[in-house]
Amino acid sequence: MTYHHNLWDIHIGTPHPFNDKAPAIDHGAGRPTPERFHSRSYAEAEWNRVFARSWLLACTVSDVRETGDFARFDIGPESFIVVRAEDGSLKAHYNVCPHRGSRLVLADTGSISQFTCPFHSWQFALDGQNIAVTDHQTFRPEVLCHDHNLTPLRCEEAAGLVFVSMDAGIAPLKEWLAPILPQLELYDIASMNVVQHRRSDWGANWKGGVDAFAETYHLHAVHPQTQCLMDDRTQIDLYPGGFSRQFVPFAQPSPRFPDQQSVNAGIEIMLKDAGIDPAGFQGSAQDSRAAVQQAKRQRAARLGLGWDKFSDTQLSDSTIYSLFPNVQIGCHPEAVFLHRFVPHATDPNQFTYDTCILYRHIEGADLAAPAWMGLAADLDMTGDTRPDIVRTALGEPPGLGEVLDQDSELLPIVQAGARSRGFRGPLWSEQEARLRHFHAELDRRMAAG
Ligand SMILES: [Fe+2]
């Protein structure tokens, strides 16, 4: 079914309440000033007004399921530790020893019974209480009257994800996420495990990353190889708080793609993912998306996966959420693609792109993560081993697969122009409505002081 929405036709498919358009939010047609992309004073204010007052995605529940499991989360100038405490609750601490300020935890993830500072071996319980000051008799008692526990920060979990906030007075996480939480909960991310985790430094402002990942307008120019199997004219929904979502129809060629009929090699991959043998497929490229939906639904029913809760669109397409400020989540019933755009400690012209793929292993089921996610064949998909984070430095090809490598090459080029005196600020189309929405929330929070 094709219906007219905004300024372009959308192939949304079978109607379903999940797909219903969110009420419109109109941010007008203004042109924001560009210093947000490069100014150091802007970045400093942004850290204090936005990052220090938001819920920030720190890790996944899969990394902190058992008592003593911890994950380190670095962002901007800060580092935090999320840990499952002895009483089963989640705690977060600044990753700072109260003695001399040393970082306490250097590993990315792991499991421990207590924290020991690498500098003078002070020890702390999982809940942050100091349990040992080395040579405590050499301290005057008045010195140890000062608080020498770890500094806590807010930590809450929702939809299988763990968030922290430096703002002690912030509203509960579930209120913060309310506009999209019921949708995220459908995917049961808590039962998935990280099967791949990569982190690379890119030469652009973190918002350059957010912006590039929140629109499909650039696909034809930067990722032309996606045109044969991805429809880039999509439904966009905006929610209060700077949140948004977008459906990207898969197994459906872009209207820009010249051959709308042949089942091309890209679509064949998507058919195979759904358990359809492309050699026996009788339909055209206009039928493949519906065939994928139907095959996935039948397979899920046979395996008893409870996928009746998903719309057809959710089965075939990428359903992508933006979480203000710096997170995007690509949701699929089989697997979830997490993206974080992490600001640099001091340089507004750099950020760290952090990406995880989460997958739910079902013993004996003929299921796999979508092939387009490009997972290596030798990965442990069972969730038994937590993979190490694979890091690449600035300027190194990140090895994230063709599409993401293309973005990593392009973003420094965009950043270089955005820093120029000649750039007067972005001009956004309605295909970039999620960008306008994100920047409107950013402006609102920056102006709040
Ligand atoms: Fe891209």
Coordinates of C-alpha atoms and ligand atoms in Angstrom, one line a residue:
M1 CA 0.0 0.0 0.0
T2 CA 1.3 3.4 -0.9
Y3 CA -0.1 6.6 0.7
H4 CA 0.9 10.2 0.5
H5 CA 2.6 11.6 3.5
N6 CA 4.4 15.0 3.7
L7 CA 6.2 15.4 0.4
W8 CA 6.9 11.9 -0.7
D9 CA 5.3 8.5 -1.0
I10 CA 6.0 5.9 1.7
H11 CA 5.9 2.1 1.4
I12 CA 4.8 1.5 4.9
G13 CA 2.9 -1.8 4.2
T14 CA 0.1 -3.4 6.2
P15 CA -1.5 -1.0 8.6
H16 CA -0.8 -1.7 12.2
P17 CA -1.1 0.4 15.4
F18 CA 2.6 0.3 15.9
N19 CA 3.2 2.0 12.6
D20 CA 0.7 4.9 13.4
K21 CA 2.2 8.3 12.8
A22 CA 3.0 10.2 16.0
P23 CA 1.3 13.6 16.3
A24 CA 3.1 16.2 14.2
I25 CA 5.7 18.5 15.9
D26 CA 6.6 21.6 13.9
H27 CA 9.9 23.3 14.5
G28 CA 9.5 25.8 11.7
A29 CA 12.2 26.5 9.1
G30 CA 14.9 28.3 11.0
R31 CA 18.6 28.0 10.3
P32 CA 20.7 27.3 13.4
T33 CA 24.1 28.9 13.8
P34 CA 27.0 26.5 13.1
E35 CA 29.2 27.1 16.1
R36 CA 27.5 24.2 17.7
F37 CA 29.7 21.9 15.5
H38 CA 33.1 23.3 16.4
S39 CA 33.2 26.0 19.1
R40 CA 35.0 25.0 22.3
S41 CA 32.9 27.3 24.5
Y42 CA 29.8 25.8 23.0
A43 CA 31.1 22.3 23.7
E44 CA 31.8 23.2 27.3
A45 CA 28.3 24.7 27.9
E46 CA 26.8 21.7 26.1
W47 CA 28.6 19.3 28.5
N48 CA 27.3 21.2 31.5
R49 CA 23.7 21.9 30.3
V50 CA 23.0 18.8 28.2
F51 CA 25.3 15.8 29.1
A52 CA 25.4 16.6 32.8
R53 CA 21.6 16.8 32.9
S54 CA 20.6 13.9 30.8
W55 CA 20.3 10.1 31.2
L56 CA 23.2 8.6 29.3
L57 CA 23.3 5.1 27.9
A58 CA 26.2 3.5 29.9
C59 CA 25.9 -0.2 29.0
T60 CA 23.5 -3.1 28.3
V61 CA 21.9 -5.2 31.0
S62 CA 23.7 -8.2 29.5
D63 CA 27.0 -6.8 30.8
V64 CA 25.8 -6.5 34.4
R65 CA 23.5 -9.4 35.0
E66 CA 25.3 -11.1 37.9
T67 CA 26.6 -9.7 41.2
G68 CA 30.1 -8.2 40.7
D69 CA 29.6 -7.7 36.9
F70 CA 30.8 -4.3 36.0
A71 CA 31.1 -2.1 32.8
R72 CA 33.2 1.1 32.4
F73 CA 31.6 3.9 30.6
D74 CA 33.7 6.8 29.4
I75 CA 32.2 10.0 28.0
G76 CA 33.7 13.5 27.5
P77 CA 36.0 14.1 30.4
E78 CA 34.3 11.6 32.7
S79 CA 34.5 7.8 33.3
F80 CA 31.9 5.9 35.2
I81 CA 31.6 2.3 36.6
V82 CA 28.2 0.5 36.5
V83 CA 28.1 -2.5 38.7
R84 CA 25.6 -5.1 40.0
A85 CA 25.8 -4.8 43.7
E86 CA 25.4 -7.6 46.3
D87 CA 21.7 -6.8 46.9
G88 CA 21.0 -7.2 43.2
S89 CA 20.6 -3.5 42.5
L90 CA 22.6 -1.6 40.0
K91 CA 25.0 1.1 41.2
A92 CA 27.0 3.6 39.3
H93 CA 30.1 5.4 40.6
Y94 CA 32.5 8.0 39.2
N95 CA 35.5 6.0 38.2
V96 CA 37.7 8.0 40.6
C97 CA 39.5 7.0 43.8
P98 CA 38.7 9.5 46.6
H99 CA 42.3 9.3 47.8
R100 CA 44.2 11.0 45.0
G101 CA 41.7 10.9 42.1
S102 CA 43.2 7.9 40.2
R103 CA 40.9 5.9 37.9
L104 CA 39.9 2.8 39.7
V105 CA 38.8 0.5 36.9
L106 CA 40.8 0.2 33.7
A107 CA 39.1 -2.8 32.1
D108 CA 36.0 -2.3 29.9
T109 CA 33.9 -5.0 31.5
G110 CA 34.4 -7.9 33.9
S111 CA 33.4 -9.4 37.2
I112 CA 35.0 -8.6 40.6
S113 CA 34.2 -8.9 44.3
Q114 CA 35.6 -5.4 45.2
F115 CA 37.4 -2.5 43.6
T116 CA 41.1 -1.9 44.3
C117 CA 42.7 1.3 43.3
P118 CA 45.9 0.7 41.2
F119 CA 47.7 3.6 42.9
H120 CA 47.8 2.8 46.6
S121 CA 45.4 -0.2 46.7
W122 CA 42.5 1.4 48.6
Q123 CA 39.6 -1.0 48.5
F124 CA 35.9 -0.4 47.9
A125 CA 32.8 -2.6 48.1
L126 CA 30.6 -3.0 45.1
D127 CA 28.2 -0.4 46.6
G128 CA 31.1 2.1 46.7
Q129 CA 31.7 2.0 50.5
N130 CA 35.4 2.2 51.4
I131 CA 36.5 -1.1 53.0
A132 CA 40.2 -0.6 53.3
V133 CA 42.6 2.3 53.5
T134 CA 46.1 1.0 53.2
D135 CA 48.3 1.9 56.3
H136 CA 45.3 3.7 57.7
Q137 CA 47.2 4.3 61.0
T138 CA 49.4 6.8 59.0
F139 CA 46.4 9.1 58.4
R140 CA 45.3 11.5 61.1
P141 CA 41.7 10.4 62.1
E142 CA 40.4 13.9 61.1
V143 CA 41.6 13.2 57.5
L144 CA 39.6 10.0 57.3
C145 CA 36.6 11.8 58.7
H146 CA 36.2 13.2 55.2
D147 CA 34.0 11.1 52.9
H148 CA 36.3 8.5 51.4
N149 CA 33.7 6.4 49.7
L150 CA 33.2 6.4 45.9
T151 CA 31.1 9.2 44.5
P152 CA 27.8 7.8 43.3
L153 CA 25.6 8.9 40.4
R154 CA 22.1 8.0 39.4
C155 CA 21.8 4.6 37.6
E156 CA 18.6 3.0 36.4
E157 CA 17.7 0.3 33.8
A158 CA 14.9 0.1 31.3
A159 CA 14.3 -2.0 28.2
G160 CA 17.5 -4.0 28.7
L161 CA 19.6 -0.9 28.8
V162 CA 21.5 0.8 31.7
F163 CA 21.6 4.6 31.9
V164 CA 23.5 6.9 34.3
S165 CA 23.0 10.5 35.1
M166 CA 25.2 13.1 36.8
D167 CA 22.1 15.0 37.7
A168 CA 21.0 13.8 41.1
G169 CA 17.6 15.5 40.7
I170 CA 16.8 14.2 37.2
A171 CA 13.3 12.6 36.7
P172 CA 13.3 8.7 36.8
L173 CA 14.6 7.1 33.6
K174 CA 11.3 5.5 32.7
E175 CA 9.7 9.0 32.6
W176 CA 12.6 10.3 30.5
L177 CA 12.2 7.4 28.0
A178 CA 8.4 7.4 28.2
P179 CA 7.7 8.6 24.6
I180 CA 9.4 5.4 23.2
L181 CA 9.8 3.0 26.1
P182 CA 6.8 0.8 25.3
Q183 CA 8.1 0.4 21.8
L184 CA 11.7 -0.5 22.9
E185 CA 10.3 -3.0 25.4
L186 CA 8.8 -5.0 22.6
Y187 CA 12.3 -6.2 21.6
D188 CA 13.2 -7.7 24.9
I189 CA 16.8 -6.5 24.7
A190 CA 17.4 -7.7 28.3
S191 CA 17.5 -11.3 26.9
M192 CA 20.0 -10.4 24.2
N193 CA 23.8 -10.4 24.5
V194 CA 26.5 -8.3 23.0
V195 CA 28.1 -10.3 20.2
Q196 CA 30.2 -7.5 18.6
H197 CA 31.4 -4.2 20.1
R198 CA 33.5 -1.7 18.2
R199 CA 34.8 1.7 19.0
S200 CA 36.5 4.1 16.7
D201 CA 37.6 7.7 16.9
W202 CA 36.3 10.0 14.1
G203 CA 37.3 13.5 13.1
A204 CA 34.0 15.2 13.5
N205 CA 31.8 16.7 16.2
W206 CA 29.5 14.1 17.9
K207 CA 26.5 15.8 16.5
G208 CA 27.9 15.3 13.0
G209 CA 27.5 11.6 13.8
V210 CA 24.0 12.0 15.2
D211 CA 22.9 13.9 12.2
A212 CA 24.4 11.5 9.6
F213 CA 22.8 8.5 11.3
A214 CA 19.4 10.2 11.6
E215 CA 18.6 10.6 7.9
T216 CA 18.5 8.4 4.8
Y217 CA 18.8 11.4 2.4
H218 CA 22.5 10.8 2.0
L219 CA 22.2 7.1 1.1
H220 CA 22.1 7.6 -2.7
A221 CA 25.3 9.7 -2.7
V222 CA 27.4 8.1 0.1
H223 CA 26.1 4.5 0.1
P224 CA 24.8 3.9 -3.5
Q225 CA 25.2 0.2 -3.0
T226 CA 22.2 0.3 -0.6
Q227 CA 19.8 1.6 -3.2
C228 CA 19.0 -1.8 -4.6
L229 CA 17.6 -3.1 -1.3
M230 CA 16.7 -0.2 0.9
D231 CA 13.9 2.3 0.4
D232 CA 15.2 5.7 1.5
R233 CA 11.9 7.5 1.4
T234 CA 10.6 6.7 4.9
Q235 CA 8.1 7.4 7.6
I236 CA 9.5 9.7 10.3
D237 CA 8.0 10.1 13.7
L238 CA 9.0 12.8 16.3
Y239 CA 8.3 12.5 20.0
P240 CA 8.7 15.0 22.9
G241 CA 12.1 15.3 24.4
G242 CA 14.1 15.1 21.2
F243 CA 13.3 11.4 20.6
S244 CA 12.4 10.2 17.1
R245 CA 12.0 7.1 15.0
Q246 CA 12.2 6.1 11.4
F247 CA 11.3 3.0 9.5
V248 CA 13.7 2.1 6.7
P249 CA 12.0 -0.4 4.4
F250 CA 14.3 -3.3 3.6
A251 CA 14.1 -5.8 0.7
Q252 CA 12.5 -3.0 -1.3
P253 CA 14.5 -0.9 -3.8
S254 CA 14.8 2.8 -3.4
P255 CA 12.5 4.7 -5.8
R256 CA 15.7 6.2 -7.1
F257 CA 17.0 2.8 -8.2
P258 CA 16.5 2.2 -12.0
D259 CA 15.4 -1.5 -11.9
Q260 CA 12.3 -1.8 -9.7
Q261 CA 11.5 -5.3 -10.8
S262 CA 14.5 -7.7 -10.8
V263 CA 15.3 -9.5 -7.6
N264 CA 18.9 -8.2 -7.3
A265 CA 21.7 -9.7 -5.2
G266 CA 21.0 -7.4 -2.3
I267 CA 17.4 -8.5 -2.1
E268 CA 18.4 -12.1 -2.4
I269 CA 20.4 -11.7 0.8
M270 CA 17.3 -10.5 2.6
L271 CA 15.2 -13.3 1.2
K272 CA 17.8 -15.8 2.4
D273 CA 17.7 -14.2 5.9
A274 CA 14.0 -14.9 6.0
G275 CA 14.5 -18.5 5.0
I276 CA 13.4 -18.1 1.4
D277 CA 15.4 -19.7 -1.3
P278 CA 15.9 -16.9 -3.9
A279 CA 16.2 -19.5 -6.7
G280 CA 12.6 -20.6 -6.1
F281 CA 11.2 -17.0 -5.5
Q282 CA 8.6 -16.2 -8.2
G283 CA 7.9 -12.6 -7.3
S284 CA 9.6 -9.3 -8.4
A285 CA 11.5 -6.8 -6.3
Q286 CA 8.1 -5.2 -5.5
D287 CA 7.0 -8.4 -3.8
S288 CA 10.1 -9.3 -1.9
R289 CA 9.5 -7.2 1.2
A290 CA 6.0 -8.7 1.8
A291 CA 7.4 -12.2 1.2
V292 CA 10.1 -11.5 3.8
Q293 CA 7.5 -10.4 6.3
Q294 CA 5.3 -13.4 5.7
A295 CA 8.2 -15.9 5.8
K296 CA 9.5 -14.4 9.1
R297 CA 6.0 -14.5 10.6
Q298 CA 5.6 -18.2 9.7
R299 CA 9.0 -19.1 11.0
A300 CA 8.4 -17.3 14.2
A301 CA 5.0 -19.0 14.7
R302 CA 6.7 -22.4 14.0
L303 CA 9.4 -21.6 16.6
G304 CA 6.9 -20.1 19.1
L305 CA 8.8 -16.8 19.3
G306 CA 5.7 -14.7 20.2
W307 CA 6.3 -12.3 17.3
D308 CA 2.6 -11.6 16.9
K309 CA 3.3 -8.4 18.8
F310 CA 5.4 -7.1 15.9
S311 CA 3.9 -5.3 12.8
D312 CA 5.0 -6.6 9.4
T313 CA 7.1 -3.5 9.1
Q314 CA 9.0 -4.4 12.2
L315 CA 9.8 -7.8 10.8
S316 CA 11.3 -6.7 7.5
D317 CA 12.5 -3.1 8.1
S318 CA 15.0 -1.3 10.3
T319 CA 13.1 0.5 13.0
I320 CA 15.5 3.2 14.2
Y321 CA 15.1 5.3 17.4
S322 CA 17.0 8.4 18.4
L323 CA 17.4 8.8 22.1
F324 CA 18.4 12.3 23.2
P325 CA 21.1 13.2 23.3
N326 CA 23.6 10.8 21.7
V327 CA 22.1 7.3 21.1
Q328 CA 20.5 5.6 18.1
I329 CA 19.1 2.1 18.3
G330 CA 18.2 0.0 15.2
C331 CA 15.6 -2.5 16.3
H332 CA 14.9 -5.9 14.7
P333 CA 13.1 -8.8 16.4
E334 CA 16.3 -10.9 15.9
A335 CA 19.0 -8.4 16.9
V336 CA 19.6 -4.8 17.9
F337 CA 22.2 -2.3 16.6
L338 CA 23.3 0.3 19.2
H339 CA 25.1 3.4 18.2
R340 CA 26.6 6.0 20.6
F341 CA 28.1 9.2 19.5
V342 CA 30.5 10.0 22.4
P343 CA 31.8 13.6 22.7
H344 CA 35.6 14.0 23.0
A345 CA 37.0 15.2 26.4
T346 CA 38.4 18.4 25.0
D347 CA 38.1 18.6 21.2
P348 CA 34.8 19.5 19.6
N349 CA 36.2 18.3 16.3
Q350 CA 36.4 14.7 17.4
F351 CA 34.0 12.0 18.8
T352 CA 34.1 8.3 19.5
Y353 CA 31.7 6.2 17.6
D354 CA 30.7 3.2 19.8
T355 CA 28.6 0.4 18.3
C356 CA 27.3 -2.9 19.7
I357 CA 25.3 -5.6 18.1
L358 CA 23.0 -7.5 20.5
Y359 CA 21.6 -10.9 19.6
R360 CA 19.3 -13.3 21.3
H361 CA 20.5 -16.9 20.8
I362 CA 17.8 -19.5 20.7
E363 CA 19.2 -23.1 20.9
G364 CA 18.3 -25.2 17.9
A365 CA 16.4 -22.4 16.1
D366 CA 17.1 -21.7 12.4
L367 CA 17.6 -18.0 13.1
A368 CA 20.6 -15.7 12.7
A369 CA 21.3 -12.0 13.0
P370 CA 20.4 -10.1 9.8
A371 CA 23.2 -10.7 7.2
W372 CA 23.5 -7.0 6.3
M373 CA 24.8 -6.3 9.9
G374 CA 28.0 -7.9 8.6
L375 CA 28.9 -10.0 11.7
A376 CA 32.1 -12.0 11.2
A377 CA 31.5 -15.7 10.7
D378 CA 33.7 -16.7 13.7
L379 CA 31.8 -14.7 16.3
D380 CA 30.4 -16.5 19.3
M381 CA 26.6 -15.9 18.8
T382 CA 25.6 -17.9 21.9
G383 CA 26.3 -15.0 24.3
D384 CA 28.6 -17.2 26.4
T385 CA 31.7 -15.0 25.8
R386 CA 31.5 -11.2 26.0
P387 CA 33.6 -10.1 23.0
D388 CA 36.4 -7.5 23.6
I389 CA 35.9 -4.0 22.3
V390 CA 37.7 -3.6 19.0
R391 CA 39.2 -0.1 18.9
T392 CA 40.5 2.0 16.0
A393 CA 42.3 5.3 16.3
L394 CA 41.5 8.6 14.5
G395 CA 42.3 8.3 10.8
E396 CA 42.5 4.5 10.8
P397 CA 39.9 2.8 8.6
P398 CA 37.5 1.5 11.3
G399 CA 36.7 -1.8 9.6
L400 CA 33.0 -1.5 10.5
G401 CA 31.8 -2.7 7.1
E402 CA 31.4 -0.9 3.9
V403 CA 28.5 1.5 4.8
L404 CA 29.9 2.6 8.2
D405 CA 33.4 3.0 6.8
Q406 CA 32.0 5.3 4.1
D407 CA 30.4 7.4 6.8
S408 CA 33.7 7.6 8.8
E409 CA 35.5 8.8 5.6
L410 CA 32.8 11.4 4.9
L411 CA 32.2 12.9 8.3
P412 CA 35.6 14.6 8.7
I413 CA 35.0 16.2 5.2
V414 CA 31.6 17.6 6.5
Q415 CA 33.3 18.7 9.7
A416 CA 36.0 20.6 7.8
G417 CA 33.3 22.6 5.9
A418 CA 31.1 23.1 8.9
R419 CA 34.0 24.8 10.7
S420 CA 34.5 27.3 7.9
R421 CA 33.5 31.0 8.2
G422 CA 31.7 30.4 4.9
F423 CA 29.2 27.9 6.4
R424 CA 26.1 29.7 7.7
G425 CA 24.3 26.8 9.3
P426 CA 22.4 23.8 8.1
L427 CA 19.3 23.9 5.8
W428 CA 17.2 20.8 6.5
S429 CA 14.7 19.1 4.2
E430 CA 11.7 17.3 5.6
Q431 CA 13.7 14.0 5.1
E432 CA 15.9 15.5 7.8
A433 CA 13.1 16.2 10.2
R434 CA 14.8 14.1 12.9
L435 CA 17.8 16.4 12.7
R436 CA 15.7 19.5 13.1
H437 CA 13.9 17.9 16.1
F438 CA 17.1 16.9 17.8
H439 CA 18.7 20.4 17.4
A440 CA 15.5 22.0 18.6
E441 CA 15.7 20.0 21.8
L442 CA 19.4 20.8 22.0
D443 CA 18.7 24.6 21.6
R444 CA 15.9 24.4 24.3
R445 CA 18.3 22.8 26.8
M446 CA 21.2 25.1 25.9
A447 CA 18.9 28.1 26.4
A448 CA 17.7 26.8 29.7
G449 CA 21.1 27.6 31.1
Ligands
FE1 FE 25.6 7.0 6.1

